[in-house]
Tab-separated table of C-alpha atoms in Angstrom:
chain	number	residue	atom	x	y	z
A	1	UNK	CA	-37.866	20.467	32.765
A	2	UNK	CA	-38.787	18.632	35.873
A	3	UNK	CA	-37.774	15.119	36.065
A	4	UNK	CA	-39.657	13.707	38.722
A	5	UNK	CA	-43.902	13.856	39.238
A	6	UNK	CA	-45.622	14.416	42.662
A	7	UNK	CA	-48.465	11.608	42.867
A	8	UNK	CA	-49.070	12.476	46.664
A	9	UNK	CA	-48.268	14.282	49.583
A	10	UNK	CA	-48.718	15.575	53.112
A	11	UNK	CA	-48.119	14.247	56.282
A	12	UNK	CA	-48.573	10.397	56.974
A	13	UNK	CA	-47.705	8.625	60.676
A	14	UNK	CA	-47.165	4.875	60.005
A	15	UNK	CA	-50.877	3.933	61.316
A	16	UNK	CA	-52.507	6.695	58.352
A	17	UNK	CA	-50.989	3.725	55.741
A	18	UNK	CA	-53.162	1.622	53.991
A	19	UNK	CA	-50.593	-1.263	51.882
A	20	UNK	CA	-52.598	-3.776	49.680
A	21	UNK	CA	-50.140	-6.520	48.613
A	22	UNK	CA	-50.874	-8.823	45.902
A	23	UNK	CA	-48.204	-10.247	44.631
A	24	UNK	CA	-49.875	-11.264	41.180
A	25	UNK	CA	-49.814	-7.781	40.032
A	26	UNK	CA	-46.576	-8.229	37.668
A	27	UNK	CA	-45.484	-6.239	34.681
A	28	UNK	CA	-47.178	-7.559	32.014
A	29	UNK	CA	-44.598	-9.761	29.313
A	30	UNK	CA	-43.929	-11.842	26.317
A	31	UNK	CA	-41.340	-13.909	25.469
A	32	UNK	CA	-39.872	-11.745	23.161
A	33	UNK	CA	-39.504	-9.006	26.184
A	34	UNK	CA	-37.995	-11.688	28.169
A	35	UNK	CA	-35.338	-12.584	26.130
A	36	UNK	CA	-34.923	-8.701	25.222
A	37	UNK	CA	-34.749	-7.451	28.818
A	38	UNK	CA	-32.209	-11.164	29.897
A	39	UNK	CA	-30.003	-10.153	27.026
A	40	UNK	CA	-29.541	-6.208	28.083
A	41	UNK	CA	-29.546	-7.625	31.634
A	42	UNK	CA	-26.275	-9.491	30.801
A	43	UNK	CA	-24.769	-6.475	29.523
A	44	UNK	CA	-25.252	-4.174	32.440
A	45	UNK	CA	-23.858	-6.813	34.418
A	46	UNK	CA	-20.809	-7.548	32.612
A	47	UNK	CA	-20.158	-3.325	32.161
A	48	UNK	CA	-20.693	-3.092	36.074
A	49	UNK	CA	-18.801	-5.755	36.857
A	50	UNK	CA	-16.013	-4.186	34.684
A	51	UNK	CA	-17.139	-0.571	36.199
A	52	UNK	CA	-16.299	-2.198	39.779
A	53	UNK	CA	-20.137	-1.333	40.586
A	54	UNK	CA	-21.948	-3.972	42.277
A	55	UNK	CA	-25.360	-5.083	40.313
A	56	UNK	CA	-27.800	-8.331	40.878
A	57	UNK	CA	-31.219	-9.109	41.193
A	58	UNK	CA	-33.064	-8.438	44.068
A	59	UNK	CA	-36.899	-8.991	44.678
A	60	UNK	CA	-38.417	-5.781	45.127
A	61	UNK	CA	-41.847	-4.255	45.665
A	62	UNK	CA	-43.844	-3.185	42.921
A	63	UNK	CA	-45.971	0.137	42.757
A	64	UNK	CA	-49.164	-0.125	41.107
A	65	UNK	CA	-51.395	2.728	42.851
A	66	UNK	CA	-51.586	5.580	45.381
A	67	UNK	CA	-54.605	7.372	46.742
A	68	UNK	CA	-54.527	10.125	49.188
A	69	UNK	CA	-57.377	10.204	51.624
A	70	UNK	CA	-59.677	12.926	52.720
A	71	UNK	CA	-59.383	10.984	56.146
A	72	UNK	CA	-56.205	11.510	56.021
A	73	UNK	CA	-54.649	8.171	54.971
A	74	UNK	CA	-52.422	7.075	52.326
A	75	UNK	CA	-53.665	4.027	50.283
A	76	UNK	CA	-50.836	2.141	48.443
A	77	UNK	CA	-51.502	-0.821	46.609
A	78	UNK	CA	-48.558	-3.452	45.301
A	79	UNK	CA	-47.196	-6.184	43.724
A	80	UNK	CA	-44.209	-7.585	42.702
A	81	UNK	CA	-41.001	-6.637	40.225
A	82	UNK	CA	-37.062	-7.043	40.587
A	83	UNK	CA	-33.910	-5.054	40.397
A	84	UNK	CA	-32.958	-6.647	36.983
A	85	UNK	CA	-36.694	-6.248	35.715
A	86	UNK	CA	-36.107	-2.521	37.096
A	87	UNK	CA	-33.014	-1.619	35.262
A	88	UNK	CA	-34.036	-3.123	31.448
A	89	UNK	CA	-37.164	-1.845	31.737
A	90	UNK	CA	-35.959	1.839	32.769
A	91	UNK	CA	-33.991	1.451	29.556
A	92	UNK	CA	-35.487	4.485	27.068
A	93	UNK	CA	-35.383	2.387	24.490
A	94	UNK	CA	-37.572	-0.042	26.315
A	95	UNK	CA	-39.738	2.485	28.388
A	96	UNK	CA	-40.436	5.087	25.817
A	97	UNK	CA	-43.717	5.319	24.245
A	98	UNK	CA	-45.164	2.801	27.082
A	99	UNK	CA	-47.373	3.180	30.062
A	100	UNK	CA	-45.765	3.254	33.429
A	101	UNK	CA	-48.060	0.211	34.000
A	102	UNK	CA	-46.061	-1.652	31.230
A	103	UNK	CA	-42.583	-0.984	33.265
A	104	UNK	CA	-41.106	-2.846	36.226
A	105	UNK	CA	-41.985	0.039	38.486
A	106	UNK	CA	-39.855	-0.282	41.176
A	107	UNK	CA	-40.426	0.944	44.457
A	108	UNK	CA	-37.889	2.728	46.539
A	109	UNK	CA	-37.984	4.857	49.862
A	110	UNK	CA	-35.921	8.187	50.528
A	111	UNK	CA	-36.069	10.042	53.340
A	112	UNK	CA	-34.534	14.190	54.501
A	113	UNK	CA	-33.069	13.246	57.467
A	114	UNK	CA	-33.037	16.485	60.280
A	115	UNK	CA	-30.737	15.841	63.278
A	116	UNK	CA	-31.562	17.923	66.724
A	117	UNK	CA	-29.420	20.869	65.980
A	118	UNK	CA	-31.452	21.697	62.780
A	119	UNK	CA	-28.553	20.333	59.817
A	120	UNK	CA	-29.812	17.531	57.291
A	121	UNK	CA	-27.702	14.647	55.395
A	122	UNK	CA	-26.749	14.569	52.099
A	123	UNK	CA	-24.702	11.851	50.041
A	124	UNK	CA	-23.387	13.011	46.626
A	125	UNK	CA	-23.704	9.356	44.500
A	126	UNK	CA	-20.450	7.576	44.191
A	127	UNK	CA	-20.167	4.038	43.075
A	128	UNK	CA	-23.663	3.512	41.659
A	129	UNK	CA	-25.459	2.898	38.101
A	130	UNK	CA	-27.627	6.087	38.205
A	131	UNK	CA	-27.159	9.872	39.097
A	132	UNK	CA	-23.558	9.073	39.935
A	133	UNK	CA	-22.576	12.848	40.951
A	134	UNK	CA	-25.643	14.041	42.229
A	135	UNK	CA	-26.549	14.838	45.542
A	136	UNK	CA	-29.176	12.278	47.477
A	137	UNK	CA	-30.900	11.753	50.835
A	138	UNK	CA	-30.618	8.877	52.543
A	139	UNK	CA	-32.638	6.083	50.442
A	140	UNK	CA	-32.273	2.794	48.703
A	141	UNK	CA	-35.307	0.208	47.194
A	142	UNK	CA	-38.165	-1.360	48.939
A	143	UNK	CA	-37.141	-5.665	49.250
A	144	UNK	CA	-39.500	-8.147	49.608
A	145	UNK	CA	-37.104	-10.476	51.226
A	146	UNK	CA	-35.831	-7.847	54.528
A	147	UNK	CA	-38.905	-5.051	54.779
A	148	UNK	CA	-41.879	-6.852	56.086
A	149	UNK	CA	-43.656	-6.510	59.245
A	150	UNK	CA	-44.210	-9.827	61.867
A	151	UNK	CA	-47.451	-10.684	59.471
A	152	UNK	CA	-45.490	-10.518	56.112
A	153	UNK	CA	-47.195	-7.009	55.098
A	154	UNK	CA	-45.130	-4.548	53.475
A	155	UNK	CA	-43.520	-1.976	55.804
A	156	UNK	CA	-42.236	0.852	54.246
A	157	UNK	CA	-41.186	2.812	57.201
A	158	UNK	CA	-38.985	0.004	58.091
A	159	UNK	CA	-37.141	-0.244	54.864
A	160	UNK	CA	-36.322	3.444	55.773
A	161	UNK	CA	-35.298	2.410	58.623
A	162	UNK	CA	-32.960	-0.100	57.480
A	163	UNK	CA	-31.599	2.208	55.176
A	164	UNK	CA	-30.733	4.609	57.599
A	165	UNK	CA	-28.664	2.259	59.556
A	166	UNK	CA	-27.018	0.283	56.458
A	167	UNK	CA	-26.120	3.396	55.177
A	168	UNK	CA	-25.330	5.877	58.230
A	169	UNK	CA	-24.987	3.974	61.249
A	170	UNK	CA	-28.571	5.969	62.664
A	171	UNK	CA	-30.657	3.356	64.501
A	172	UNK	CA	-34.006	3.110	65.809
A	173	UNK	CA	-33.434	4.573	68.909
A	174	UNK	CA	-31.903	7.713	67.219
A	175	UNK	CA	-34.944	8.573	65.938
A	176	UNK	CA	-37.187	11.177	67.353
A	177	UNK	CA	-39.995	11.026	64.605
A	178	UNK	CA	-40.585	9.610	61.347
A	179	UNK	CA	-43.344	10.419	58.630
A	180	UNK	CA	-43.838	10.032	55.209
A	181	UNK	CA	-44.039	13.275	53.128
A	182	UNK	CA	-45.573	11.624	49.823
A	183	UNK	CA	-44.955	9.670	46.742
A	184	UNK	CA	-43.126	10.731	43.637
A	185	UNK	CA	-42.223	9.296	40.220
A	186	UNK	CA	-38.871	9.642	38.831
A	187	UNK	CA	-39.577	10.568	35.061
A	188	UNK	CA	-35.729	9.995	33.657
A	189	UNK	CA	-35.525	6.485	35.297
A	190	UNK	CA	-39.162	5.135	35.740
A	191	UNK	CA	-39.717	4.466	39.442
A	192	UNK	CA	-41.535	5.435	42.506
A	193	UNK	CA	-40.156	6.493	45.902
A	194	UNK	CA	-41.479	6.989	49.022
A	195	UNK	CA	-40.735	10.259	50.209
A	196	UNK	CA	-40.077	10.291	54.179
A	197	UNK	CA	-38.819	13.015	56.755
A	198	UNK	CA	-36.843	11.371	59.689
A	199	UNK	CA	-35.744	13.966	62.728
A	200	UNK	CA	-34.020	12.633	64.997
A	201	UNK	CA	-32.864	13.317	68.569
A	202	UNK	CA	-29.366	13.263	68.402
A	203	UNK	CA	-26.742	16.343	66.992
A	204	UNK	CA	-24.857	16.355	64.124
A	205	UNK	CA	-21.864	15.442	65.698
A	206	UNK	CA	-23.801	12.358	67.129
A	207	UNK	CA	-24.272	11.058	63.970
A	208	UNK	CA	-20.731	11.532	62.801
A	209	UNK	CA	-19.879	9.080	65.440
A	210	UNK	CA	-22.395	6.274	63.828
A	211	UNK	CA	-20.818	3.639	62.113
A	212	UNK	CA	-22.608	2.409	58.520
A	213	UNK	CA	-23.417	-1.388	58.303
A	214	UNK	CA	-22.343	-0.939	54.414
A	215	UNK	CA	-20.243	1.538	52.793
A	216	UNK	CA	-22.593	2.726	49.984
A	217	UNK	CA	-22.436	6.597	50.978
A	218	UNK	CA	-18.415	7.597	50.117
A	219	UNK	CA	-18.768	10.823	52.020
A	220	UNK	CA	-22.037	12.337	54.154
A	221	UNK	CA	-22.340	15.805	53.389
A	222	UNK	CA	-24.807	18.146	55.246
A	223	UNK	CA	-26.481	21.385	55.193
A	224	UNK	CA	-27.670	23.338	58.028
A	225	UNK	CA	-31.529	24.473	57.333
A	226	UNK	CA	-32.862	27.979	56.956
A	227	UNK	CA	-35.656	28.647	54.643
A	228	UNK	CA	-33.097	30.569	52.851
A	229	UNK	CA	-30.258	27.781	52.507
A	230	UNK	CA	-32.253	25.304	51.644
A	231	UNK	CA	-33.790	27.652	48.654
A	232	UNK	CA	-30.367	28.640	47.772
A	233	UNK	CA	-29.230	24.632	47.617
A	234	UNK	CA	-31.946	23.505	45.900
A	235	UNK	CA	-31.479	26.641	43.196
A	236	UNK	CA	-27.989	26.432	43.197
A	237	UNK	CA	-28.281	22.603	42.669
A	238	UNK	CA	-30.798	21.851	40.465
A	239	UNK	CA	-30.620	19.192	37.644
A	240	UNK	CA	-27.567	18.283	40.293
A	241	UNK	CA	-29.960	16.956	42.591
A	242	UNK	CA	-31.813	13.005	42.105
A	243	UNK	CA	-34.872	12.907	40.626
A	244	UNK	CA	-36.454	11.410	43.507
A	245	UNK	CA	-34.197	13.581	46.339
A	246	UNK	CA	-35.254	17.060	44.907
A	247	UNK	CA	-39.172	17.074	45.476
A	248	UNK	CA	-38.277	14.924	49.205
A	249	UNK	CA	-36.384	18.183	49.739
A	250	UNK	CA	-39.563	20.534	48.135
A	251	UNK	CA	-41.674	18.699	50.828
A	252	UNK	CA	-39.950	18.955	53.627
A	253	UNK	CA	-39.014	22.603	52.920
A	254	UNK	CA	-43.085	23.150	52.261
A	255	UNK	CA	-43.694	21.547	55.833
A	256	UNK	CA	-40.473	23.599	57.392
A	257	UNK	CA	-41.449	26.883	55.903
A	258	UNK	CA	-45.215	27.004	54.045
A	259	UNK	CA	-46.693	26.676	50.932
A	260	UNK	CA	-45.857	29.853	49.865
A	261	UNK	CA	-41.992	29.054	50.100
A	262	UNK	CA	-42.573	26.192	47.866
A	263	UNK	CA	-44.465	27.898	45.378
A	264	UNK	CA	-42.007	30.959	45.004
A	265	UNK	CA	-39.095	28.127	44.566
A	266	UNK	CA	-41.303	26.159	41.664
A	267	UNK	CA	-41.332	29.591	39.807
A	268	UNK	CA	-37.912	29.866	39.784
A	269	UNK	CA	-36.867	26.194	39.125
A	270	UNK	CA	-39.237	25.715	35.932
């Protein structure tokens, strides 16, 4: 059973983006699901503080919608949610039998990361409240407060950006190329995530020598990409993989190798 939905994809340069911001478009709420979500809010605190797993609120972008273009654009449209609204409302017990446009919604950005010499980054979670022991790209959520352009608009490439260099040390000038593959929904943990491809210009053993701003990622593991290792990885790995880094990896393989690869993979991943 897949855990993740496709909503769109192909290949988007910043400029084929469309973001519509209004920050009005909440999740809908009561008092009663106020007080529910504060309550279980205190208790995933309190267990992560115990856990030794940092957790607070953060004001985060909301998806609402997604239309691919036959121009050729990508037309997102937002508003706004939370971290702590993200995590209660993820809760099954909360999100089951609801619409996704009754949940938080988060939205987060993840991106396959290719260096020059044809390898791609990995982090296996470590020290976080979901998919701890799966592998991951390189990602993290979308803030309102840090990933805005010079007008205030949303900027989704640059919170990829800013990932990459919080979490691997890559910056700006690393990068050869950047595009965004798509949008998926994570079905086991309601969210959506940008799905990006980032190549950049430097080796491997470039990167190795970047230093992280943070120390989320514990260890960077990589792959080096053939049509036929990535298959194998992705086979060999499913259900092992995030929700949200599996189909980034089933896109850029699709662009890397053809439809056809990512159709014979689908029939053997269910």
């Amino acid at each position: 059973m897949r855990e993740f939905e496709i909503l769109a994809r192909g290949l988007f340069r910043p400029d084929q983006l469309i973001v519509t911001y209004n920050p009005a478009l909440r999740m809908p709420t009561s008092p009663a699901m106020q007080q529910w979500m504060d309550t279980l809010w205190a208790q995933k605190v309190a267990a992560a503080h115990e856990g030794g797993i940092p957790l607070f609120d953060a004001p985060l972008y909301r998806f609402v919608d997604v239309e691919a273009c036959v121009d050729g654009t990508l037309h997102l449209m937002l508003g706004d949610t939370g971290y702590k609204e993200y995590v209660t409302t993820r809760a099954p017990e909360f999100a089951r039998g609801r619409l996704r446009q009754e949940l938080g919604n988060a939205l987060a950005v993840c991106s396959v990361v290719e260096t020059s010499d044809g390898s791609i980054l990995l982090d296996k979670r470590r020290g976080v409240d979901v998919y701890v022991g799966r592998y991951h790209v390189i990602g993290g959520f979308f803030e309102r407060d840090r990933d805005n352009l010079e007008n205030g608009q949303p900027d989704p490439f640059g919170a990829m950006r800013r990932e990459l260099r919080e979490e691997t040390g890559i910056q700006p000038a690393d990068i050869a190329e950047q595009y965004c593959l798509g949008l998926v929904y994570d079905l086991a943990t309601p969210h959506a995530e940008f799905c990006f491809l980032t190549r950049l210009h430097i080796s491997l053993a470039e990167v190795k020598t970047r230093v992280p701003e943070e120390n989320e990622i514990k260890q960077l593991e990589t792959l080096y990409v053939t049509g036929q290792s990535l298959r194998d990885f992705i086979k060999r790995n499913h259900g092992n993989i995030s929700a949200t880094g599996e189909p980034n990896l089933l896109m850029y393989g699709e662009l890397r190798f053809g439809e056809q690869w990512l159709l014979a993979l689908y029939d053997t991943i269910g």
